[in-house]
């Protein structure tokens, strides 16, 4: 199944997608991770996109669409994928329709206070990319990844001023996609109103919605 997870920054897209990938056996594709990877490896492209990412702005459509199109060509995407962080503009959604199509869009509804609390406490593993939270999803040992022992860090764009800008960009550029996919009958909503809701509970809700779509539309 070709799944898109939609939602504001900090909605939990990456946290849930990284768990869903194991349950569903299809790859988790995060354009945010791809962008950070290019920056870390200091490729030509990485140097070009760092300035956007650091400011909380979107990388230009033509760059990100090309990156994603390359990724979707790989063999592991044949049976479907979970897209996290793409599409983020109507232009990207139209490109995705051309490249591969979409079977289901899961829209995560999360209030602003939860988003801000999540992002300002988010910790990422520098080795494996696992996501933790200093408030709600603490690692067993402070500053160290449970899974691989890597060092945890805070993302450059998780600073309060940048969080505000990312939310503004989300409302302006990405929120219109809810309507875009609802009109096509592809959208399902999943809500998280409480910051303490554990990821497993959310993942269960999402799986339910996926099974529902499979039954309704014979996917
Ligand atoms: P968030 O936690 O805000 O959802 P991501 O990890 O998905 O952030 O992305 C981090 C940054 O990478 C974004 O702020 C943006 O600069 C860039 N980026 C990721 N995906 C896209 C995309 N589909 N279009 C444009 N820029 C993107
Ligand atoms: Zn790790």
CSV table of N, CA and C and ligand atoms in Angstrom, one decimal, residues 125-130 132 145-150, ligand 2:
chain,number,residue,atom,x,y,z
A,125,UNK,N,18.8,10.3,17.9
A,125,UNK,CA,20.0,9.5,17.9
A,125,UNK,C,20.9,9.9,16.7
A,126,UNK,N,22.1,10.3,17.0
A,126,UNK,CA,23.0,10.7,15.9
A,126,UNK,C,23.5,9.6,15.1
A,127,UNK,N,23.3,8.3,15.5
A,127,UNK,CA,23.7,7.2,14.8
A,127,UNK,C,22.6,6.6,14.0
A,128,UNK,N,21.5,6.3,14.6
A,128,UNK,CA,20.4,5.5,13.9
A,128,UNK,C,19.2,6.3,13.7
A,129,UNK,N,19.1,7.5,14.2
A,129,UNK,CA,17.9,8.4,13.8
A,129,UNK,C,16.7,8.1,14.7
A,130,UNK,N,16.8,7.2,15.7
A,130,UNK,CA,15.7,7.0,16.6
A,130,UNK,C,15.3,8.3,17.3
A,132,UNK,N,13.5,10.3,20.5
A,132,UNK,CA,13.2,10.2,21.9
A,132,UNK,C,12.6,11.6,22.3
A,145,UNK,N,21.2,6.5,23.1
A,145,UNK,CA,20.2,5.7,22.4
A,145,UNK,C,20.0,4.3,23.0
A,146,UNK,N,18.8,3.9,23.3
A,146,UNK,CA,18.6,2.6,23.9
A,146,UNK,C,19.0,1.5,22.8
A,147,UNK,N,18.7,1.8,21.6
A,147,UNK,CA,18.8,0.8,20.5
A,147,UNK,C,20.3,0.6,20.1
A,148,UNK,N,21.1,1.7,20.0
A,148,UNK,CA,22.4,1.5,19.4
A,148,UNK,C,23.5,2.1,20.2
A,149,UNK,N,23.2,2.8,21.3
A,149,UNK,CA,24.2,3.4,22.1
A,149,UNK,C,24.7,4.7,21.6
A,150,UNK,N,24.1,5.2,20.5
A,150,UNK,CA,24.6,6.5,19.9
A,150,UNK,C,24.2,7.6,20.8
B,2,LIG,ZN1,20.4,4.9,17.9
